[in-house]
């Protein structure tokens, strides 16, 4: 599916975000320090207790590779799994630390499981503290950890024995990480920035600064961004990557963003920066969900915490195709949030329970702006299956089919597939969707609407053979669609010469009203032609005779007769088109276009008719801009030939 472009732009460095995971005290922070020289335990409390509490960030530039690795040192203590997840949702590979003496422990398994649920497939394993064990233990642990990492979906994991005390294995580990960087597939760029905020602070001279991992797209100085949920709009005033000022930040980078136009108080951890309009807050999301292997069965209705980006919110799970999700299994589901969620499509998330604290499940967001759906409903499940397969064109086609002739606004389609609108527009053209204003209709829906309009016109022509067709509003009512969409379909029918338009009326191109002129029509027209500037009254000429009434309708629609109105007397006169033309010529000949103009009664005298006829005629001539009123006189401003 070619909608998203490759990420790494020409000249930009390759980068990879690697989460450093593993059980508490297994040496993650010591390893990051030995690899990069950076101490990621910066908090006083972390130093005092010797335990990492929040994610820490360090930059690794392996020699011989043109690129950089962002290491996220994650806390391993079971009390800080939530903090670990908030740092982990953006990682694309893992560095798993396992203490060579202790081997596999609960958070070794849980962290690997979280990585699996987030969709991480690449990683390396460091056996740590190898100075404290012998070679047999190292060999046994190596087999054990390679097997568990592979079972969690890490493709051919390299295991490197290390010791930061002895300084062994560190360059091998750097090389293994460099290989990950080299081989990492370029991440897909959806064309709009998305940065979950993990810290907010004020920096003198920079104003308000937020930090986070740029999870999608690109940010440039000067960009407008929305802060969601909340909706404040701000401008990017400056950017830094690991302390280096830059003019643009690429996907996957740890980024500090200085913002203008937003108050410190309006920003908090858990919000995200995104292109304006691309995120919308909602309460229902559709998800593809996998239960943690080895956890308890998960019943529909379970209350849990949803963790995505750097946010956390209370939700209720609604399984759509079963009542209970067994460990390790995958299902289509919804979560209903107690607070607003603003998350892009395909974003990974984790579900956790608070009591007892445990990771329950995780997966990907399908429709981020859904509504309550029916359970065990074949259509719903088919729709979500298409979303879960993740091919944008198939998703767009299915959603357009669901909405039929009502169409879908472009921005809603962009939100559904999580791709910027300009790219989605291209994809829509490729699948044959039709643009109608800001909406798109699926090709089949548009074709069906065209056919329905031709049908409606056909029926009308059959029942009213001497009428000239139907106006837009009546056609819209006939096919029960909004006028903007029907108007577009009608323009299309006119462009392809299947329909024709005369004034406000549309007809089928193969229908010629003139062919259906009846004796009745010709007789009535003759009466008015003969009547000239003093035609008979409508009542007298047409009366209640329905055949004559429809003949009159026809003559008015074709323009042969004109209804001229005397607004003061609230009376109208029907003139034949030729009589009006004769009147114009007479007035032009008598009064010319120069000079002071004429009074109504002078016009009446020139035309030889009474006020009953001259007033409505003059008002009609005003309306068609042949004459213009100047006080109680009129001047000729139009063309006598008109
Ligand atoms: N002997 C020896 N001790 C080590 C080695 N690496 C780490 N340690 C010790 O192990 C303890 C824990 O190390 P950390 O790096 O803080 O462990 P951690 O995995 O970051 O722990 P959390 O972040 O709290 O999960 C510290 O006392 C380190 O000095 C090593 O290679 N050899
Ligand atoms: Mg640590």
XYZ file of C-alpha atoms and ligand atoms in Angstrom:
675
model
C 0.000 0.000 0.000
C 1.870 3.059 -1.192
C 0.104 5.842 0.729
C 2.758 6.549 3.391
C 6.130 7.726 2.194
C 9.395 6.294 3.458
C 10.525 8.098 6.543
C 14.226 8.825 6.409
C 14.380 11.856 4.138
C 17.357 12.495 1.895
C 20.339 13.438 4.037
C 18.630 12.737 7.367
C 20.443 10.367 9.690
C 19.061 6.998 10.474
C 17.903 6.624 14.053
C 16.458 3.892 16.223
C 14.670 4.088 19.522
C 15.719 1.185 21.749
C 14.004 0.484 25.055
C 16.317 -0.920 27.742
C 14.154 -3.438 29.591
C 14.551 -6.064 32.285
C 13.952 -6.933 35.927
C 14.841 -4.543 38.762
C 18.567 -4.309 39.565
C 19.582 -6.350 36.540
C 22.030 -3.634 35.545
C 20.178 -1.595 32.887
C 21.232 1.817 34.111
C 24.825 0.661 34.678
C 24.894 -0.696 31.135
C 23.555 2.519 29.600
C 26.161 4.488 31.563
C 28.953 2.180 30.390
C 27.787 2.398 26.756
C 27.137 6.133 26.556
C 28.753 7.805 29.542
C 25.364 9.168 30.543
C 23.866 8.583 33.989
C 20.138 8.258 33.386
C 19.269 8.010 37.105
C 19.064 11.781 37.499
C 16.455 12.106 40.238
C 17.694 12.477 43.821
C 15.367 9.691 44.891
C 16.735 7.400 42.181
C 20.295 8.027 43.357
C 19.420 7.532 47.019
C 17.497 4.300 46.502
C 19.622 2.932 43.659
C 16.439 2.226 41.716
C 15.237 3.806 38.460
C 11.801 5.416 38.793
C 11.244 7.208 35.496
C 12.483 6.545 31.959
C 15.920 8.035 31.255
C 17.345 8.994 27.888
C 20.827 8.599 26.434
C 22.314 8.896 22.973
C 24.555 6.195 21.518
C 26.569 6.879 18.356
C 28.131 3.557 17.349
C 31.360 3.914 15.356
C 31.131 2.883 11.720
C 27.390 3.492 11.298
C 25.846 6.648 9.979
C 23.148 6.976 12.553
C 22.201 7.344 16.183
C 20.489 5.185 18.743
C 18.193 6.708 21.324
C 18.381 4.492 24.379
C 15.469 4.704 26.798
C 16.539 3.312 30.144
C 13.332 1.950 31.649
C 12.671 1.267 35.320
C 12.564 -2.421 36.204
C 10.851 -2.385 39.612
C 7.362 -3.895 39.546
C 5.965 -0.730 41.127
C 7.114 1.295 38.128
C 5.754 -0.815 35.281
C 3.351 2.015 34.377
C 6.272 4.421 34.066
C 8.098 1.775 32.088
C 5.170 1.505 29.639
C 4.943 5.276 29.181
C 8.564 5.201 28.013
C 8.163 2.002 26.044
C 5.225 2.735 23.724
C 7.484 4.438 21.200
C 10.307 1.901 21.132
C 11.086 -0.006 17.954
C 13.632 -2.418 19.411
C 14.712 -3.612 22.862
C 17.920 -4.121 24.779
C 17.007 -6.729 27.379
C 19.257 -6.879 30.449
C 19.314 -10.163 32.358
C 21.438 -10.640 35.487
C 23.662 -13.671 34.757
C 23.288 -14.917 38.339
C 19.538 -14.479 38.672
C 18.357 -15.359 35.187
C 14.706 -14.868 34.246
C 12.603 -12.985 36.784
C 8.976 -11.706 36.701
C 9.683 -8.306 35.073
C 12.021 -9.938 32.537
C 8.982 -11.817 31.316
C 6.509 -8.935 31.764
C 8.714 -6.429 29.923
C 9.228 -8.853 27.048
C 5.492 -9.423 26.933
C 4.862 -5.659 26.850
C 7.358 -5.347 23.986
C 5.535 -8.129 22.129
C 2.149 -6.421 22.620
C 3.587 -3.111 21.398
C 4.736 -4.937 18.294
C 8.507 -4.882 18.816
C 10.237 -7.587 16.747
C 13.909 -6.643 17.045
C 16.302 -6.661 19.941
C 19.481 -7.837 21.609
C 20.049 -9.351 25.044
C 22.815 -8.390 27.451
C 23.717 -10.910 30.113
C 24.885 -8.588 32.883
C 27.246 -8.906 35.843
C 29.172 -11.726 34.145
C 32.146 -10.898 36.409
C 30.168 -12.636 39.173
C 29.611 -16.017 37.457
C 31.607 -18.727 35.682
C 31.577 -19.759 32.006
C 29.130 -22.677 32.453
C 26.551 -20.406 34.048
C 26.999 -17.921 31.198
C 26.473 -20.646 28.603
C 23.341 -21.963 30.336
C 21.851 -18.479 30.754
C 22.589 -17.630 27.132
C 20.486 -20.549 25.881
C 17.712 -19.758 28.344
C 17.398 -16.031 27.524
C 17.712 -16.557 23.772
C 14.777 -18.966 23.938
C 12.551 -16.667 25.997
C 13.314 -13.639 23.790
C 12.550 -15.645 20.667
C 9.291 -16.848 22.210
C 8.327 -13.190 22.802
C 8.711 -12.585 19.078
C 12.217 -11.081 18.955
C 13.749 -12.221 15.657
C 17.061 -14.122 16.118
C 18.126 -12.329 19.294
C 21.888 -11.928 19.835
C 22.958 -12.595 23.438
C 26.061 -10.725 24.615
C 27.734 -11.526 27.980
C 28.800 -8.249 29.644
C 30.264 -6.786 32.787
C 30.473 -3.086 33.482
C 32.859 -3.823 36.351
C 35.306 -5.793 34.195
C 34.460 -3.712 31.124
C 33.853 -6.836 29.046
C 31.358 -7.345 26.207
C 30.561 -3.644 25.878
C 31.973 -3.158 22.411
C 30.279 -6.383 21.239
C 27.033 -5.054 22.623
C 27.522 -1.737 20.814
C 28.171 -3.665 17.610
C 25.007 -5.730 18.101
C 23.034 -2.502 18.599
C 24.704 -0.974 15.535
C 23.557 -4.001 13.527
C 19.969 -3.371 14.703
C 20.273 0.243 13.597
C 21.697 -0.734 10.223
C 19.051 -3.364 9.561
C 16.061 -1.522 11.014
C 13.453 -0.961 8.344
C 12.646 2.717 7.856
C 9.584 3.554 9.911
C 6.488 4.587 8.011
C 5.876 8.301 8.003
C 2.184 9.102 8.007
C 2.801 12.712 7.086
C 1.757 14.378 10.321
C 3.611 14.808 13.607
C 2.538 13.019 16.784
C 4.512 13.517 19.957
C 3.218 12.221 23.312
C 4.366 14.634 25.991
C 6.375 13.152 28.852
C 7.678 16.316 30.508
C 6.634 19.968 30.619
C 8.790 22.727 32.025
C 9.578 26.403 31.599
C 13.051 27.395 30.499
C 14.070 31.061 30.697
C 14.597 32.374 27.192
C 12.738 29.437 25.616
C 9.361 29.741 27.311
C 7.348 26.565 27.673
C 9.146 23.387 26.687
C 7.755 19.880 26.301
C 9.751 16.731 25.705
C 8.757 13.443 24.174
C 9.477 10.951 21.451
C 8.418 12.110 17.997
C 6.397 9.048 17.174
C 5.175 10.046 13.743
C 6.047 12.510 11.039
C 8.314 15.474 11.339
C 8.337 18.697 13.344
C 9.808 21.936 12.039
C 10.398 25.254 13.700
C 7.367 27.390 12.833
C 4.906 24.479 12.619
C 1.463 24.869 14.152
C 0.547 22.058 16.498
C -2.525 21.182 18.527
C -2.218 19.963 22.109
C -4.659 17.074 22.535
C -6.861 16.389 24.385
C -7.547 20.018 25.197
C -7.166 21.493 21.761
C -4.873 24.456 22.476
C -2.966 25.429 19.336
C 0.661 26.509 19.603
C 3.603 27.297 17.356
C 6.926 25.451 17.474
C 9.436 28.060 18.511
C 12.520 25.876 18.812
C 13.609 22.242 18.717
C 16.389 20.271 20.379
C 17.524 16.684 20.046
C 19.723 15.565 22.970
C 20.620 19.178 23.660
C 21.483 20.056 20.031
C 19.351 22.826 18.531
C 17.843 21.707 15.205
C 15.430 23.252 12.692
C 13.545 20.019 12.145
C 13.140 16.789 14.079
C 12.636 13.462 12.354
C 10.416 10.566 13.263
C 11.599 8.427 16.157
C 13.735 11.096 17.872
C 13.706 12.185 21.476
C 12.749 15.817 21.037
C 12.439 18.915 23.179
C 9.922 21.363 21.721
C 9.745 25.006 22.776
C 6.208 26.273 22.222
C 4.766 29.727 21.682
C 1.118 30.619 22.190
C 0.263 28.170 24.940
C 0.366 28.532 28.705
C 2.404 26.207 30.883
C -0.837 25.517 32.807
C -2.557 24.196 29.660
C 0.062 21.489 29.148
C 0.623 18.260 30.992
C 2.186 14.863 30.637
C -0.165 12.483 28.839
C -1.228 14.997 26.218
C 0.211 14.849 22.730
C 1.320 17.379 20.139
C -0.113 16.675 16.713
C -0.926 18.426 13.465
C -4.083 20.517 14.050
C -7.318 18.546 13.419
C -5.662 15.147 13.040
C -6.422 14.063 16.561
C -9.922 14.380 17.950
C -10.957 13.523 21.473
C -13.391 10.653 21.943
C -14.529 8.053 24.449
C -14.922 4.890 22.367
C -12.098 3.254 20.481
C -12.040 0.011 18.505
C -9.005 -2.149 19.145
C -7.291 -5.365 18.186
C -6.401 -6.912 21.522
C -4.036 -9.704 22.627
C -4.102 -11.057 26.154
C -0.838 -11.551 27.974
C 0.364 -15.139 27.848
C 0.128 -16.696 31.293
C -2.360 -14.133 32.669
C -5.855 -14.795 33.978
C -8.718 -15.085 31.438
C -10.064 -11.608 30.680
C -13.879 -11.224 30.709
C -15.746 -8.585 28.717
C -16.702 -5.713 31.019
C -13.394 -5.769 32.888
C -12.352 -2.404 34.245
C -8.729 -1.548 33.576
C -6.245 1.215 32.931
C -5.480 2.019 29.313
C -1.896 3.179 28.728
C -1.005 4.711 25.366
C 1.576 7.324 24.437
C 2.384 8.848 27.817
C -1.256 8.846 28.915
C -3.261 6.674 31.216
C -7.038 6.536 31.548
C -9.645 4.300 33.210
C -11.606 2.196 30.752
C -14.048 -0.634 30.493
C -13.324 -3.455 28.075
C -15.995 -4.643 25.663
C -15.126 -7.814 23.792
C -17.001 -7.944 20.485
C -16.664 -11.560 19.407
C -16.547 -13.524 22.691
C -17.275 -13.197 26.390
C -13.816 -14.036 27.718
C -10.372 -13.556 26.209
C -8.107 -16.473 27.077
C -4.395 -15.880 27.813
C -2.323 -15.367 24.672
C -5.375 -15.047 22.428
C -6.322 -12.167 20.152
C -9.760 -10.599 19.665
C -11.613 -7.597 18.313
C -12.803 -5.322 21.088
C -13.717 -1.835 22.188
C -12.648 0.201 25.125
C -14.894 2.830 26.608
C -12.893 5.511 28.373
C -13.987 7.516 31.395
C -12.071 10.518 30.073
C -11.299 11.944 26.681
C -8.778 10.037 24.623
C -7.002 11.532 21.616
C -4.947 8.857 19.928
C -4.022 8.142 16.319
C -5.046 4.961 14.505
C -2.665 1.983 14.791
C -1.138 3.315 18.013
C -0.015 0.575 20.409
C -1.493 0.446 23.909
C -1.383 -1.688 27.041
C -4.220 -2.604 29.409
C -3.307 -3.017 33.064
C -5.176 -3.749 36.233
C -4.398 -1.726 39.344
C -5.332 -4.320 41.919
C -3.561 -6.635 41.751
C -1.070 -4.720 39.606
C -0.670 -6.731 36.410
C -0.350 -6.265 32.684
C -3.480 -7.807 31.170
C -3.372 -7.243 27.456
C -2.279 -4.909 24.711
C -2.684 -4.211 21.063
C -3.339 -1.567 18.468
C -5.947 1.131 18.095
C -8.173 0.446 15.096
C -10.832 3.182 14.863
C -9.800 5.929 17.319
C -13.175 7.700 17.027
C -15.703 4.945 17.189
C -19.058 4.608 18.920
C -20.607 1.807 20.915
C -20.842 -1.180 18.601
C -23.035 -4.264 18.607
C -21.446 -7.410 19.962
C -21.327 -10.638 17.956
C -22.469 -8.764 14.852
C -21.090 -10.164 11.608
C -20.943 -6.801 9.826
C -19.165 -5.087 12.684
C -16.626 -7.896 12.927
C -16.004 -7.861 9.173
C -15.448 -4.104 9.332
C -13.004 -4.378 12.232
C -11.168 -7.227 10.555
C -10.420 -4.921 7.620
C -9.170 -2.280 10.071
C -7.004 -4.840 11.859
C -5.392 -5.949 8.592
C -4.109 -2.387 8.359
C -4.117 -1.802 4.590
C -5.188 1.857 4.220
C -6.846 1.532 0.796
C -8.924 -1.441 1.921
C -9.905 0.496 5.056
C -10.928 3.560 3.031
C -12.918 1.442 0.574
C -14.772 -0.304 3.406
C -15.621 2.920 5.242
C -16.839 4.604 2.070
C -19.015 1.576 1.322
C -20.452 1.741 4.846
C -21.436 5.404 4.515
C -22.800 5.079 0.953
C -24.136 8.176 -0.771
C -23.821 10.264 2.410
C -20.047 10.180 1.924
C -17.363 10.803 4.547
C -15.454 14.049 5.255
C -11.801 13.804 4.226
C -10.599 14.626 7.740
C -12.587 11.696 9.196
C -10.970 9.347 6.679
C -7.540 10.754 7.563
C -8.208 10.114 11.253
C -9.483 6.622 10.533
C -6.306 5.533 8.741
C -3.978 7.789 10.767
C -2.451 9.382 7.691
C -2.277 13.066 6.698
C -5.218 14.264 4.537
C -3.173 15.170 1.447
C -1.823 11.620 1.253
C -5.235 10.142 1.926
C -6.660 12.282 -0.890
C -4.172 10.683 -3.296
C -5.125 7.208 -2.112
C -8.816 8.037 -2.505
C -8.303 9.063 -6.115
C -6.490 5.795 -6.718
C -9.433 3.757 -5.410
C -11.895 5.706 -7.564
C -13.612 7.670 -4.796
C -15.330 10.923 -5.779
C -14.726 14.254 -4.089
C -17.829 16.288 -3.300
C -16.839 19.446 -1.461
C -14.948 18.286 1.628
C -16.439 14.797 1.428
C -15.642 11.680 -0.488
C -18.059 9.109 -1.845
C -17.018 5.621 -2.795
C -17.034 4.934 -6.542
C -19.920 2.428 -6.300
C -21.984 4.763 -4.079
C -21.488 7.642 -6.504
C -22.483 5.425 -9.452
C -25.572 4.259 -7.551
C -26.542 7.870 -6.816
C -26.191 8.803 -10.489
C -28.356 5.847 -11.461
C -30.968 6.781 -8.837
C -31.116 10.340 -10.196
C -31.548 9.152 -13.785
C -34.324 6.874 -12.521
C -36.054 9.684 -10.662
C -35.858 11.880 -13.759
C -37.130 9.055 -15.961
C -40.169 8.579 -13.717
C -40.842 12.283 -13.687
C -40.632 12.547 -17.489
C -42.982 9.604 -17.859
C -45.583 11.079 -15.484
C -45.187 14.696 -16.652
C -44.285 14.480 -20.324
C -44.588 18.174 -21.076
C -42.631 19.430 -18.055
C -38.978 20.290 -18.563
C -37.541 18.365 -15.636
C -36.959 18.792 -11.905
C -34.980 21.297 -9.825
C -32.142 20.259 -7.497
C -34.130 20.434 -4.253
C -36.859 18.130 -5.536
C -34.310 15.655 -6.876
C -32.482 15.706 -3.543
C -35.757 14.863 -1.823
C -36.515 12.133 -4.355
C -33.225 10.323 -3.622
C -33.152 11.390 0.069
C -29.706 12.959 -0.061
C -28.189 16.259 0.741
C -28.312 18.901 -1.975
C -24.537 19.392 -2.145
C -23.973 15.725 -2.935
C -26.903 15.502 -5.365
C -25.701 18.705 -7.060
C -22.286 17.142 -7.620
C -23.784 13.968 -9.060
C -26.026 16.066 -11.352
C -23.054 18.115 -12.577
C -21.314 14.868 -13.309
C -24.337 13.569 -15.246
C -24.425 16.805 -17.246
C -20.663 16.543 -17.918
C -21.050 13.010 -19.241
C -24.093 14.123 -21.257
C -26.471 11.753 -19.547
C -28.468 14.682 -18.207
C -29.045 18.248 -19.344
C -29.752 21.431 -17.448
C -31.959 24.335 -18.533
C -32.207 27.133 -15.970
C -32.952 25.490 -12.634
C -34.321 22.298 -14.212
C -32.521 19.025 -14.857
C -33.747 16.446 -17.329
C -32.453 13.297 -18.882
C -30.430 14.078 -21.977
C -32.538 11.618 -23.979
C -35.724 13.455 -23.040
C -36.818 16.290 -25.315
C -39.779 18.176 -23.851
C -40.419 19.987 -27.135
C -41.252 16.648 -28.707
C -44.091 16.297 -26.261
C -45.707 19.626 -26.974
C -49.382 19.044 -27.218
C -52.167 20.662 -29.134
C -53.178 22.172 -25.814
C -49.799 23.892 -25.442
C -49.835 25.268 -28.946
C -53.404 26.552 -28.510
C -52.611 28.300 -25.250
C -49.450 29.856 -26.614
C -51.410 31.179 -29.629
C -53.862 32.900 -27.285
C -51.094 34.811 -25.531
C -49.134 35.570 -28.672
C -52.287 37.110 -30.148
C -52.950 39.010 -26.910
C -49.673 40.938 -27.335
C -49.250 43.631 -24.667
C -52.855 43.219 -23.505
C -53.084 39.475 -22.921
C -56.070 37.743 -21.309
C -56.216 37.130 -17.547
C -54.827 33.832 -16.317
C -58.172 32.787 -14.836
C -59.908 33.435 -18.080
C -57.313 31.677 -20.284
C -56.432 28.721 -18.046
C -58.945 28.496 -15.227
C -59.192 25.199 -13.408
C -58.613 23.024 -16.443
C -55.715 20.778 -15.370
C -54.564 20.148 -18.940
C -54.345 23.877 -19.572
C -52.612 24.338 -16.225
C -49.897 21.884 -17.161
C -49.626 23.499 -20.599
C -49.098 26.839 -18.825
C -46.404 25.279 -16.606
C -44.671 24.032 -19.698
C -44.848 27.421 -21.444
C -43.441 29.166 -18.381
C -40.635 26.611 -18.011
C -39.672 26.862 -21.662
C -39.665 30.676 -21.446
C -42.403 31.177 -24.045
C -44.528 32.932 -21.424
C -43.288 35.261 -18.699
C -45.118 36.002 -15.491
C -44.821 39.769 -14.828
C -45.860 40.906 -11.377
C -47.352 44.170 -10.139
C -46.158 44.017 -6.542
C -48.335 46.866 -5.300
C -51.556 45.487 -6.708
C -50.387 41.922 -6.024
C -51.444 40.937 -9.487
C -49.645 39.225 -12.292
C -49.952 39.314 -16.056
C -48.762 36.582 -18.411
C -47.005 38.062 -21.453
C -45.806 36.165 -24.442
C -42.044 36.472 -24.932
C -42.648 38.206 -28.314
C -44.915 40.829 -26.742
C -42.234 41.706 -24.213
C -39.704 42.032 -26.978
C -42.052 44.330 -28.912
C -42.510 46.443 -25.763
C -38.756 46.826 -25.298
C -38.272 47.911 -28.893
C -41.089 50.446 -28.667
C -39.729 51.974 -25.430
C -36.200 52.153 -26.808
C -37.418 53.827 -30.004
C -39.586 56.322 -28.155
C -37.329 57.355 -25.262
C -33.802 56.365 -26.272
C -31.017 55.725 -23.796
C -30.112 59.391 -23.284
C -32.114 62.084 -21.559
C -34.245 62.257 -18.450
C -36.077 58.948 -18.903
C -39.845 58.549 -18.643
C -42.739 58.239 -16.240
C -44.838 55.077 -16.019
C -47.793 56.834 -17.569
C -45.649 58.086 -20.486
C -44.554 54.483 -21.072
C -48.168 53.340 -20.970
C -49.085 55.978 -23.570
C -46.185 54.983 -25.826
C -47.203 51.327 -25.610
C -50.880 52.110 -25.872
C -51.853 50.094 -22.801
C -53.433 50.797 -19.428
C -51.676 50.696 -16.022
C -52.972 47.152 -15.508
C -50.498 46.020 -18.184
C -47.813 48.711 -18.165
C -46.956 48.460 -14.465
C -46.231 44.714 -14.347
C -44.394 44.973 -17.672
C -42.191 47.799 -16.382
C -41.493 45.940 -13.151
C -40.442 42.927 -15.172
C -38.188 45.120 -17.315
C -36.645 46.535 -14.118
C -36.066 43.009 -12.846
C -34.272 41.921 -16.011
C -32.272 45.207 -15.904
C -33.598 46.634 -19.130
C -34.804 49.681 -17.216
C -33.727 51.272 -13.979
C -35.803 53.393 -11.663
C -34.587 56.864 -10.832
C -37.152 58.417 -8.456
C -40.485 58.187 -10.240
C -38.857 57.961 -13.658
C -37.165 55.139 -15.497
C -34.139 55.155 -17.768
C -33.258 52.507 -20.305
C -29.992 50.801 -19.319
C -30.295 47.488 -21.128
C -30.035 46.379 -24.661
C -33.224 46.763 -26.710
C -32.471 43.465 -28.403
C -32.187 41.581 -25.035
N 29.352 -6.779 39.789
C 28.605 -6.125 38.970
N 27.615 -5.365 39.435
C 26.854 -4.683 38.562
C 27.078 -4.767 37.169
N 26.153 -4.004 36.539
C 25.394 -3.468 37.517
N 25.808 -3.874 38.730
C 25.202 -3.502 40.008
O 23.848 -3.898 40.061
C 23.059 -2.966 40.773
C 21.882 -2.536 39.979
O 22.292 -1.883 38.797
P 21.394 -0.870 38.008
O 22.109 -0.556 36.763
O 20.952 0.251 38.848
O 20.148 -1.801 37.746
P 18.861 -1.421 36.919
O 18.513 -2.567 36.070
O 19.014 -0.131 36.242
O 17.766 -1.316 38.072
P 16.326 -0.587 37.944
O 16.459 0.523 37.012
O 15.961 -0.146 39.314
O 15.409 -1.636 37.450
C 23.990 -1.821 41.084
O 24.410 -1.911 42.418
C 25.135 -1.986 40.161
O 26.366 -1.512 40.654
C 28.151 -5.582 36.709
O 28.426 -5.725 35.512
N 28.878 -6.251 37.655
Mg 17.867 1.534 36.306
